Every structure is written in C-alpha cells, then in structure tokens.
CSV table of C-alpha atoms and ligand atoms in Angstrom, one decimal:
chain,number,residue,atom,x,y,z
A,72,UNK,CA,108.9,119.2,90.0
A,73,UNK,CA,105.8,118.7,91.9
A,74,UNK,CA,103.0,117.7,90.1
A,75,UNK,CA,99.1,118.0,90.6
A,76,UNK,CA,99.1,114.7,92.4
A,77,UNK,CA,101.8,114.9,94.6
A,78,UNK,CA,99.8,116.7,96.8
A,79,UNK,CA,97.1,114.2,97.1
A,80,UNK,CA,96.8,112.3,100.6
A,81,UNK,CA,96.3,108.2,99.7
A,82,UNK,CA,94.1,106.7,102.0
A,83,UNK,CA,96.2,103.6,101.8
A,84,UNK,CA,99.6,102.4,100.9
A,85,UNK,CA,100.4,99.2,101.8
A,86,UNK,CA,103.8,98.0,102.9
A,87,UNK,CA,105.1,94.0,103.4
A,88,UNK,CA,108.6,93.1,104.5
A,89,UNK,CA,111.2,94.1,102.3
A,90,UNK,CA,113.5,92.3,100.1
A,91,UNK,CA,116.4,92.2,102.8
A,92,UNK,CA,114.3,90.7,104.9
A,93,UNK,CA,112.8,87.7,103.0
A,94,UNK,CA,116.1,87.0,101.7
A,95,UNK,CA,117.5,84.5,104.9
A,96,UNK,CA,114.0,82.5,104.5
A,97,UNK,CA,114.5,82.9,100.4
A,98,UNK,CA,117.7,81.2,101.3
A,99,UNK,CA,115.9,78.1,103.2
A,100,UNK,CA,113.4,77.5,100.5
A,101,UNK,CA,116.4,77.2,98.0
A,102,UNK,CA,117.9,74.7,101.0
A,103,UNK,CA,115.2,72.8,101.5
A,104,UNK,CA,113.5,72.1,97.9
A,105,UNK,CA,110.5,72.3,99.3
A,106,UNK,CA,108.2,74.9,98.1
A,107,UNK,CA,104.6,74.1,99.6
A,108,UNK,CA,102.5,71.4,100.9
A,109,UNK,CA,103.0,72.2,104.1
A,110,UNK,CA,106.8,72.8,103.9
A,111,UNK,CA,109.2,74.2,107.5
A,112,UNK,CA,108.2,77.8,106.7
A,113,UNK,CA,104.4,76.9,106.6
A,114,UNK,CA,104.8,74.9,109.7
A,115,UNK,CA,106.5,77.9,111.5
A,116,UNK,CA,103.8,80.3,110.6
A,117,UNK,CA,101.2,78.4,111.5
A,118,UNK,CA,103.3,77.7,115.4
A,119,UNK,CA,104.2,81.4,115.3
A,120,UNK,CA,100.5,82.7,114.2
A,121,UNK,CA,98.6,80.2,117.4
A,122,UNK,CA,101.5,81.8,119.9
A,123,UNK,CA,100.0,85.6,118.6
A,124,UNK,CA,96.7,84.7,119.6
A,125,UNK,CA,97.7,83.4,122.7
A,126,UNK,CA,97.4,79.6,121.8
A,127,UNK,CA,95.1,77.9,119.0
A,128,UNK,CA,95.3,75.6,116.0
A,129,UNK,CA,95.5,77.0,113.0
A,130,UNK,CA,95.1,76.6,109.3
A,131,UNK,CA,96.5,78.5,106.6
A,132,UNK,CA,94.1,79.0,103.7
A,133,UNK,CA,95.0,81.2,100.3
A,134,UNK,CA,92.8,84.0,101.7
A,135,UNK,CA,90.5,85.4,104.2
A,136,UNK,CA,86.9,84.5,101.5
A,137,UNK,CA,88.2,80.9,101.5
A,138,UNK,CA,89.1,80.6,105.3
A,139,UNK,CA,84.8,81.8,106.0
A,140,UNK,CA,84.3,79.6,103.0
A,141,UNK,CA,85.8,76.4,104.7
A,142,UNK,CA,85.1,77.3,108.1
A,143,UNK,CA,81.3,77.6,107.5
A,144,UNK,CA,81.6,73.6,105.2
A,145,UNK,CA,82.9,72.1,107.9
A,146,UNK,CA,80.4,73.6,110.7
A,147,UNK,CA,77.3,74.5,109.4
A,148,UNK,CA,74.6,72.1,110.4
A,149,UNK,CA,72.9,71.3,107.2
A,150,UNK,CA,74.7,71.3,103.4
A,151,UNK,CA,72.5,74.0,102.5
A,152,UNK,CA,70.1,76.7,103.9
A,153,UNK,CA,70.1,80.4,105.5
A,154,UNK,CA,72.8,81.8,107.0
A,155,UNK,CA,72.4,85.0,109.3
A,156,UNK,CA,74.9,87.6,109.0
A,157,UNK,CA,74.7,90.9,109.1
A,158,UNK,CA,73.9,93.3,105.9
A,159,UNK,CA,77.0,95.5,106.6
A,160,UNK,CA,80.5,93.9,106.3
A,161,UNK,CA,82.8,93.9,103.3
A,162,UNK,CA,81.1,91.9,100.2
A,163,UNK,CA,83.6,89.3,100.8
A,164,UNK,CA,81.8,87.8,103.4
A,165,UNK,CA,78.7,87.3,101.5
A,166,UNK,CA,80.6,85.3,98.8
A,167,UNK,CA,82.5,83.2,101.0
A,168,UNK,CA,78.5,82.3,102.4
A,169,UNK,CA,77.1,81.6,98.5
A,170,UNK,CA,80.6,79.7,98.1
A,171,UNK,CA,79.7,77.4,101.3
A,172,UNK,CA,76.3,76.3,99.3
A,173,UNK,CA,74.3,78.8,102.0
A,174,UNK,CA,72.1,81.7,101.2
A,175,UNK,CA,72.9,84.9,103.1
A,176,UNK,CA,70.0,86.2,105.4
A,177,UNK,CA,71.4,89.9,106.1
A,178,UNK,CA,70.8,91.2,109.4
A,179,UNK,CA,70.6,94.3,110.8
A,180,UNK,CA,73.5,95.9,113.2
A,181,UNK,CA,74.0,97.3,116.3
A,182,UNK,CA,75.0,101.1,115.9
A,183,UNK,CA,77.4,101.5,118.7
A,184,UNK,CA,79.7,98.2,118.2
A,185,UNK,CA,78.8,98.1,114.4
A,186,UNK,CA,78.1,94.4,114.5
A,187,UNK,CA,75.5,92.2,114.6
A,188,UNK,CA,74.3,90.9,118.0
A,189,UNK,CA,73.3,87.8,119.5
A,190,UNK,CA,70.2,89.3,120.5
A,191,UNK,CA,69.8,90.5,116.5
A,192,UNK,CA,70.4,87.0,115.4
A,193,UNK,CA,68.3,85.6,118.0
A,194,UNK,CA,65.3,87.7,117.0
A,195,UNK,CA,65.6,86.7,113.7
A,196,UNK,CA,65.5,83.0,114.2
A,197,UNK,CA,61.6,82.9,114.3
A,198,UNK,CA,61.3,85.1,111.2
A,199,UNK,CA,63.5,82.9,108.7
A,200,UNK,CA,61.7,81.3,106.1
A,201,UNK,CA,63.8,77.9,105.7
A,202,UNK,CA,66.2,76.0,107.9
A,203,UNK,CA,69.1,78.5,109.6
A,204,UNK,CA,72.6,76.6,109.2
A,205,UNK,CA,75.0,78.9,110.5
A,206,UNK,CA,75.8,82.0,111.7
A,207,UNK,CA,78.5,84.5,110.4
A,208,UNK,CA,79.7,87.2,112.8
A,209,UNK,CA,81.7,90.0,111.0
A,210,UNK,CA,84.5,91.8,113.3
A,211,UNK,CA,84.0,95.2,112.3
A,212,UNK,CA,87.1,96.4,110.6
A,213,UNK,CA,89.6,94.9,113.0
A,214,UNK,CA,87.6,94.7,116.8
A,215,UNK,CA,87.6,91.9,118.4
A,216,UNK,CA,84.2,90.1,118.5
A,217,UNK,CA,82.7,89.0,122.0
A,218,UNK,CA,83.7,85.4,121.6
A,219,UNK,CA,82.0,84.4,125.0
A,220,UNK,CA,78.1,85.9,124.0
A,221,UNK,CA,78.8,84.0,120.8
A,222,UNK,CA,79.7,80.9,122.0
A,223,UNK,CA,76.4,80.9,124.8
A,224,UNK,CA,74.7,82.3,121.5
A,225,UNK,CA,75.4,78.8,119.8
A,226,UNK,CA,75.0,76.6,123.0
A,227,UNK,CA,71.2,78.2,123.7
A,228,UNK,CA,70.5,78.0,120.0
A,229,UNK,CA,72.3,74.9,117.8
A,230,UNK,CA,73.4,77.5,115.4
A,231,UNK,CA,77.0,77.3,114.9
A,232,UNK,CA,79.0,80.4,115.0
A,233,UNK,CA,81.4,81.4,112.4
A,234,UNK,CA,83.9,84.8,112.7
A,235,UNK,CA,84.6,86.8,110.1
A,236,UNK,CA,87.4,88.7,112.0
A,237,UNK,CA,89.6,89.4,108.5
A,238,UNK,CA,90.9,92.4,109.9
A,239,UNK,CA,91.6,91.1,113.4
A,240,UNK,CA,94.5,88.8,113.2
A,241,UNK,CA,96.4,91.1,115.9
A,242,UNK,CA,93.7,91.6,118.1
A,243,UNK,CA,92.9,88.1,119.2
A,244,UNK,CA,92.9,86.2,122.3
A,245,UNK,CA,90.9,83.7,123.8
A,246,UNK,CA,90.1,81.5,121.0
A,247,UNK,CA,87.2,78.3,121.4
A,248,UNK,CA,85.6,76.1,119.6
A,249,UNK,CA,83.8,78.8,117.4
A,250,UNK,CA,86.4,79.1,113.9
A,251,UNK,CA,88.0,82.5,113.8
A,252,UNK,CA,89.0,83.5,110.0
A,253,UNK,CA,91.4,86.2,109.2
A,254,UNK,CA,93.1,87.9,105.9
A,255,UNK,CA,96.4,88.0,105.7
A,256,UNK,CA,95.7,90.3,102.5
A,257,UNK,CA,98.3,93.3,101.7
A,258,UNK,CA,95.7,96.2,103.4
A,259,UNK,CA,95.8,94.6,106.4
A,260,UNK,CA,97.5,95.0,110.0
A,261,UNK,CA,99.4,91.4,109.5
A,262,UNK,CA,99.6,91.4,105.8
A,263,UNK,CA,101.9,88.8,103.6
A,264,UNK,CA,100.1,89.4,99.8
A,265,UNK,CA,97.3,87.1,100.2
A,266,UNK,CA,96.4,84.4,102.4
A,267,UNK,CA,94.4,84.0,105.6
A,268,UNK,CA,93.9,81.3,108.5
A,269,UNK,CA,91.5,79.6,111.1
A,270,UNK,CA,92.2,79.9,114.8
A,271,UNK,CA,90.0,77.0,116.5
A,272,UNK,CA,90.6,75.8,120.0
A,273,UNK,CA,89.0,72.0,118.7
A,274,UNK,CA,91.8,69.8,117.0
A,275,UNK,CA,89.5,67.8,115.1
A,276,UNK,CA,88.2,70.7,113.3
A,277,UNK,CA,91.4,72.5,112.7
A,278,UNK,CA,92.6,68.7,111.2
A,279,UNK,CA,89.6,68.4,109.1
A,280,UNK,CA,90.5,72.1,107.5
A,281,UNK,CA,93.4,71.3,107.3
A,282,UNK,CA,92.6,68.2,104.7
A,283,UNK,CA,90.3,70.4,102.6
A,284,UNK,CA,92.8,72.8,102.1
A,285,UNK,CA,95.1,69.9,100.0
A,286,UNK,CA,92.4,68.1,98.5
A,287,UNK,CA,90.9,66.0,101.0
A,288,UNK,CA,94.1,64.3,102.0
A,289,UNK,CA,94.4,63.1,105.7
A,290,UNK,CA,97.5,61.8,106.8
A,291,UNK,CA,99.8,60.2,105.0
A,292,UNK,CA,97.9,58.1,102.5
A,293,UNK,CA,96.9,60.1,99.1
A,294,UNK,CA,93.6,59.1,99.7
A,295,UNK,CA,90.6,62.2,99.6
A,296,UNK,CA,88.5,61.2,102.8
A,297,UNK,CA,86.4,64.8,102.2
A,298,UNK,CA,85.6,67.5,99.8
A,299,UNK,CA,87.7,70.6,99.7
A,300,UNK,CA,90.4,71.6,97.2
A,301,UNK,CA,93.8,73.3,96.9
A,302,UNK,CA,93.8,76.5,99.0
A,303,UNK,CA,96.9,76.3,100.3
A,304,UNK,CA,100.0,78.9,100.3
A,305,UNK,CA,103.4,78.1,99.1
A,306,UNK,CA,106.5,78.8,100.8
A,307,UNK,CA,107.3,82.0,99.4
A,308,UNK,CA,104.3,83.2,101.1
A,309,UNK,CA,105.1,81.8,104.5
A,310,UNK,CA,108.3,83.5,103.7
A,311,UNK,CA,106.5,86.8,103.9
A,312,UNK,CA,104.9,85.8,106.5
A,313,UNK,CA,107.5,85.1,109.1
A,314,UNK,CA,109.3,88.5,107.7
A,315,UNK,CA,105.7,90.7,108.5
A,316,UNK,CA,105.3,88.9,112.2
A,317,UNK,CA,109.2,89.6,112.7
A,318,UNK,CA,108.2,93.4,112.0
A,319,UNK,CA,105.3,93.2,113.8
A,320,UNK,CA,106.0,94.4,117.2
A,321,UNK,CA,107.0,98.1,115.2
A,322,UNK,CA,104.5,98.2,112.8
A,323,UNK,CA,101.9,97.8,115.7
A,324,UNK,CA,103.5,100.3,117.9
A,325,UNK,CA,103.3,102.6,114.8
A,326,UNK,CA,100.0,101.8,114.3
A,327,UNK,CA,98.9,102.9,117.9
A,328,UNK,CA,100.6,106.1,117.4
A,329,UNK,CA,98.8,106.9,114.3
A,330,UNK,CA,95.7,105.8,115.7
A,331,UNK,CA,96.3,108.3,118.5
A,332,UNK,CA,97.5,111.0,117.1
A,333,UNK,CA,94.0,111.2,114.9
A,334,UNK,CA,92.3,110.4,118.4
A,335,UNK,CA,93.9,113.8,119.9
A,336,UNK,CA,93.2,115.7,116.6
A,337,UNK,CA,89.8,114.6,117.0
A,338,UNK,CA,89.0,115.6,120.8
A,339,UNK,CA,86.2,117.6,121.3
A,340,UNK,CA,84.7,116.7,117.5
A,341,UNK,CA,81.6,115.1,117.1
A,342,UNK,CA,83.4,113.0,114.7
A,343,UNK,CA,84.4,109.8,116.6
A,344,UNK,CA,86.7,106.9,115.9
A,345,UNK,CA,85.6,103.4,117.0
A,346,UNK,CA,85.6,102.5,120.5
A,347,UNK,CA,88.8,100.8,121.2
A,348,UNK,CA,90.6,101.9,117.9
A,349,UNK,CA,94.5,102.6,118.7
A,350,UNK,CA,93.9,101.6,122.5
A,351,UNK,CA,92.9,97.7,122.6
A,352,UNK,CA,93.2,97.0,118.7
A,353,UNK,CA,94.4,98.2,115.4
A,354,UNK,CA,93.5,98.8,111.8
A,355,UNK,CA,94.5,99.4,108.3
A,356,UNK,CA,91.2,100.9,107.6
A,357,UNK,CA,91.0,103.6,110.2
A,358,UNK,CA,87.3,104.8,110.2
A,359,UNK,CA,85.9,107.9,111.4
A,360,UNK,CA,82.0,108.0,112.1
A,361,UNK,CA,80.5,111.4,111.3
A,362,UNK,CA,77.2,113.2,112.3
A,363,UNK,CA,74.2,112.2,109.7
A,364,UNK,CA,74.1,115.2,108.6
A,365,UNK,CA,77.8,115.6,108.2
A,366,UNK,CA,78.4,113.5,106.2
A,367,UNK,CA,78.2,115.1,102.3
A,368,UNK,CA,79.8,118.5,104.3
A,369,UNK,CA,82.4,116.2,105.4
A,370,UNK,CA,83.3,114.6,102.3
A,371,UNK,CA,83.2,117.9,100.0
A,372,UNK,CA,85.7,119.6,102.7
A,373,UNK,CA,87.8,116.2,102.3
A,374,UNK,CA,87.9,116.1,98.2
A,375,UNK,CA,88.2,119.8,98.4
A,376,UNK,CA,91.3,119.5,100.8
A,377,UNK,CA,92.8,116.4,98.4
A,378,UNK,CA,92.2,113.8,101.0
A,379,UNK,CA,91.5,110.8,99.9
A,380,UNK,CA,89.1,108.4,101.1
A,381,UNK,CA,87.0,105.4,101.6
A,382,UNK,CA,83.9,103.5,101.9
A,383,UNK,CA,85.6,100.0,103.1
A,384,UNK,CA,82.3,98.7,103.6
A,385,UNK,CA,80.5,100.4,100.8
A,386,UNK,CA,76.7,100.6,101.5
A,387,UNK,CA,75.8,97.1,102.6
A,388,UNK,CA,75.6,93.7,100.9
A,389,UNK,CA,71.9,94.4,99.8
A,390,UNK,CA,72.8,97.3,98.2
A,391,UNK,CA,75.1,94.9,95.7
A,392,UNK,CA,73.5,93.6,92.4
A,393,UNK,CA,75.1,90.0,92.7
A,394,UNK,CA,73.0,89.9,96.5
A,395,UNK,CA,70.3,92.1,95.7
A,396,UNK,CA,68.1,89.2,96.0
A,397,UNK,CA,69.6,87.8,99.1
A,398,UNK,CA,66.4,87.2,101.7
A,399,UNK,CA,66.7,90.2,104.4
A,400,UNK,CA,64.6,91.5,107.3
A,401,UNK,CA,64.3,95.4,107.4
A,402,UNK,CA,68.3,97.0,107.5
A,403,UNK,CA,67.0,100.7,108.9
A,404,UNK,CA,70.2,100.8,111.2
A,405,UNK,CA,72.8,99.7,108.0
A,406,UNK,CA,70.9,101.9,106.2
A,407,UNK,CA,71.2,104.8,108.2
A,408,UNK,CA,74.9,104.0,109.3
A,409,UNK,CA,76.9,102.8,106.6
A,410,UNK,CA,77.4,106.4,104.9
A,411,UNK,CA,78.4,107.7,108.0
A,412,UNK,CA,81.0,105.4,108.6
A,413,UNK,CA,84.1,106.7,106.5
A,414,UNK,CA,88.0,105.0,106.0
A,415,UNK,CA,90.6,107.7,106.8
A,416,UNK,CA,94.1,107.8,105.2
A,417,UNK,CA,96.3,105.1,107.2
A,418,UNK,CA,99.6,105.0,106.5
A,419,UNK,CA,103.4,105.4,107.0
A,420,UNK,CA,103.4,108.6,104.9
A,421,UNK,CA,101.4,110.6,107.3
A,422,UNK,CA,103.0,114.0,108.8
A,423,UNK,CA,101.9,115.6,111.3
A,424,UNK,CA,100.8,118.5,108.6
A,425,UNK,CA,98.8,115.8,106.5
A,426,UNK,CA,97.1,114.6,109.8
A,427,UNK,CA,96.2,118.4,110.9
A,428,UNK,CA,95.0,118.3,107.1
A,429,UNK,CA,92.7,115.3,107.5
A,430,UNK,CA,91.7,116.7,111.0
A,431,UNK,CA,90.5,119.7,109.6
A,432,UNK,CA,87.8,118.1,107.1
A,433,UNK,CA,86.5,116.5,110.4
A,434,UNK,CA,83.5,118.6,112.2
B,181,LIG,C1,89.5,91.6,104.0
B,181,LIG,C2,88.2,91.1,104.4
B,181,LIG,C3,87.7,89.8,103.9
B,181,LIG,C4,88.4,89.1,102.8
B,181,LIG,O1,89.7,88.7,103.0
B,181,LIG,P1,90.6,88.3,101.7
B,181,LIG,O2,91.8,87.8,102.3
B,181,LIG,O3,90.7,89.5,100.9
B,181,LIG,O4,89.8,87.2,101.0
B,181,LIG,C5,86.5,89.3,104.4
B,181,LIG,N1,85.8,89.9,105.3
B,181,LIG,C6,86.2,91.1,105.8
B,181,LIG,C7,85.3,91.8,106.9
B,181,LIG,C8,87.4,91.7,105.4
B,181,LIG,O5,87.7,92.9,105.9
C-alpha cells in the first residue's frame, strides 16, 4: 500500500556507519575498558582527521557550537567585546559568539561567495561602537574559506580570525594558525551523531583546547591550569567516527555524483548551484540560488510537486528574537539574498526520476 507520504521527496536523510561496521571498534572498547578521556579510538580520530586535512592538530570537541565556542576563548583578544561576523550563517554561530562572553556585530555578505569578506570586515572596524575582539568567518554551507586573505586580514588588523567551517570538514587543506571548527553532526558530509573539532597549525593552541575540553587539566597532574569544561566525546563516538572516515572515500564519490547530476539538470537554468559545489567540495545541504523573483514561483511549484525543502540558513541571525538586539550595520545584501538561497533534497534515495522531479520546480 502506498500511502499519501510515500510519495513525498525528504530533503534530508541522514545515514552514519552501520552496525556491522562499528562492531570491530565496539569490540576494542570492550578490550580496552576505556571508554573516554582521550582513550586509543579518540587518539586515532584525531591522527586520522589531521591526515584528511592534509596535516594539522586537532581537537575533538562535543560539537561544532562548542568547537567556535572554545576556539574564539582561547583567541579573542579581550574577555569580552564585539565580534564581527556575518548576519547570514546558521544561528549556531551566533550562540557559540554569546557563549564565548562576546557580542555578535552581524555583518553584511558578499553575494557571489556568500561570505563575509575581509574587505567587509575591514570596513566595519571604524564603525564599531566598543572594542572588536575577534572575528568569525562562516564557510558557507561547506566551501572552503580563503584561509590566506584571512590570515593577511588578521596580520594588517590585530583581529584574530576564527572559522566557522561546520560543514567543511572534507574540504580542507592548508590549515595555519587561524582555528578551523567543524561539525561532525549527523546532516553533515563527515557525520558520527554529534561532535566537532579544531584544525590549528599552532601546537600551543591546539594543547590549550585541548585542556578546556577536560576541565582545565594539562598534563598529567589533576590540576585545572584554565577555564573550560567537559566537552569531550567518548569512545563510542570515535567509534563512529573511524567507521564514517573508513566510508568516506564512497560517500564522497557519491556525493560528487549527486552534486552533478543536479548540475547537468540544471544547465541552461537561471537557477544556479554554488560555485564549486560537486567539483572542488561537497555538501549535505545542497543549495540552489534562484532568481528574486523566482523565488515564491519556485517554492509553490516545489510544494506542489511534493518536494521537500529548506531554508538551512533561515533569514539571517537578526531576523532571530534571541539576536534581535545584536548591534548590526545595514544587512541590504543578507536581506535581499537569504530567501533566494534554497536547500535541495540531498540524499541516497534520490532516482534519477525524483531528480528530474526536483529539476523541474527549478526555472
Ligand atoms: C552545523 C553548523 C554549526 C553547528 O554545528 P553543531 O555540531 O550542530 O553544533 C555551526 N555553524 C554552521 C555554519 C553549521 O552549518
């Protein structure tokens, strides 16, 4: 029997290694006894996640929110004050900034790359009100920021430069001094449940995030030498972990082909995907970018045709009660972008008749 719903198109269904999988890690955890503080499995996902990225230290935090959270702690340049970051990102961002004991300035973006940009940010220097701590620079939904303008960025300013590249974990190369946080949330490319890291190339910081992840603790000695907490994963997670970057090599190459086939479905639309999407990175939340005035056609033809989809970003942070009082400057571009820019079903479920489907709501 097929029901009503049957014939709806999810925009998202997540999928993590499979029991058969975890089961020869399981096995070590029951081995070993040891199910977190930074047990074997946690130390071979953190080797195994700097090799991705072609070389880095890393730290495993309990999500994405708490790896911006620490990150910004440890390197913004007073214990309180603005930081800039842009207005459109997922909400996440702008908790992980309130969390760090800074107040979010929201920026405007650049249309074409979706991101702020260090000329943005440097604009807005001479127009904030109080003392600028930081800067947090969102990867937009999985592109790999321009880690070289950033890092001149903070060496002509003083303002240390935080990523936000939660959705980039597979796209990443080249890391510096500049901390790079990614989610290792279900919906995304490299996804074990929830956790997240920080690539650094600078040992001392990756050390010191390390500590606050466990309390404080340096070393050997249970003695707190600085403020953090517990946000560590346990075992069981890293488990996951090593299963999903085991299976990663397929699930990118499927990916790619997904991302593709919606790129040749698309040819000669005006509806675009984002630069580089399916050809030099990867995403769970596939976006198309529509016409202004496309959009409400777009998304009537899309509820008419039982295709689901999805706002990832929603309408900026200002647009958010718990930030409506976040200081801004003007957010014409955000304003004028963020209902254009709509999440695509992204799956493993996809036929080539639900992709036609999907194509066909797109002008
Ligand atoms: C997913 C995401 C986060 C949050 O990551 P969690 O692991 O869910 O805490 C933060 N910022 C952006 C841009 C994201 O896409």
């Amino acid at each position: 029997m097929t029901s009503e719903a049957d014939n709806i198109i999810r925009v998202l269904r997540p999928r993590l290694p499979q029991a058969a999988a975890l089961a020869p890690y399981l096995q070590r955890i029951d081995d070993s006894r040891i199910y977190s503080n930074y047990g074997p499995l946690n130390a071979e996902f953190t080797r195994r996640l700097g090799e991705l990225v072609g070389g880095s230290h890393v730290t495993l935090t309990s999500n994405g929110t708490t790896a911006i959270e620490l990150a910004l702690r440890l390197r913004a340049k007073h214990s309180a004050g603005l930081c800039l970051m842009p207005a459109f990102t997922f909400i996440a961002s702008a908790h992980a900034v309130c969390n760090a004991g800074l107040t979010p300035f929201l920026l405007d973006v650049d249309e074409q790359s979706l991101t702020l940009t260090p000329k943005i940010a440097e604009a807005a220097l001479s127009l904030a009100s109080e003392k600028v701590s930081a800067v947090l620079v969102v990867s937009a939904f999985g592109a790999p920021p321009d880690i070289t303008a950033w890092a001149d960025f903070e060496r002509r300013t003083s303002i240390p430069v935080v990523f936000d590249a939660a959705a980039a974990c597979t796209a990443l190369s080249g890391i510096r001094e500049q901390p790079m946080c990614v989610s290792l949330h279900a919906t995304k490319a490299l996804g074990i449940g929830e956790g997240g890291a920080i690539f650094s190339a600078d040992p001392d910081f990756s050390a010191r995030a390390k500590a606050m992840t466990g309390f404080g603790f340096e070393g050997v000695e249970r003695v707190s030498t600085l403020r953090g907490g517990n946000y560590r994963i346990s075992e069981y997670t890293a488990a996951v972990g090593l299963a999903a970057l085991d299976g990663l090599p397929t699930r990118l190459a499927q990916m790619r082909d997904l991302t593709a086939a919606y790129a040749h479905r698309l040819a000669g639309k005006a509806a675009r995907l984002q630069r580089g999407a399916g050809t030099e990175w990867v995403t769970m939340t596939l976006n198309v970018i529509v016409e202004p005035e496309e959009v409400a056609p777009t998304i009537q033809r899309l509820d008419e045709a039982k295709v689901e989809w999805r706002r990832w970003w929603g309408p900026g942070c200002h647009k958010h009660p718990a930030f409506a009082d976040a200081p801004r400057l003007d957010l014409p571009v955000t304003d004028a972008l963020a209902p254009r820019v709509i999440g695509l079903p992204f799956h493993d479920g996809l036929s080539p008749a639900h992709l036609d489907r999907v194509a066909h709501c797109l002008k």
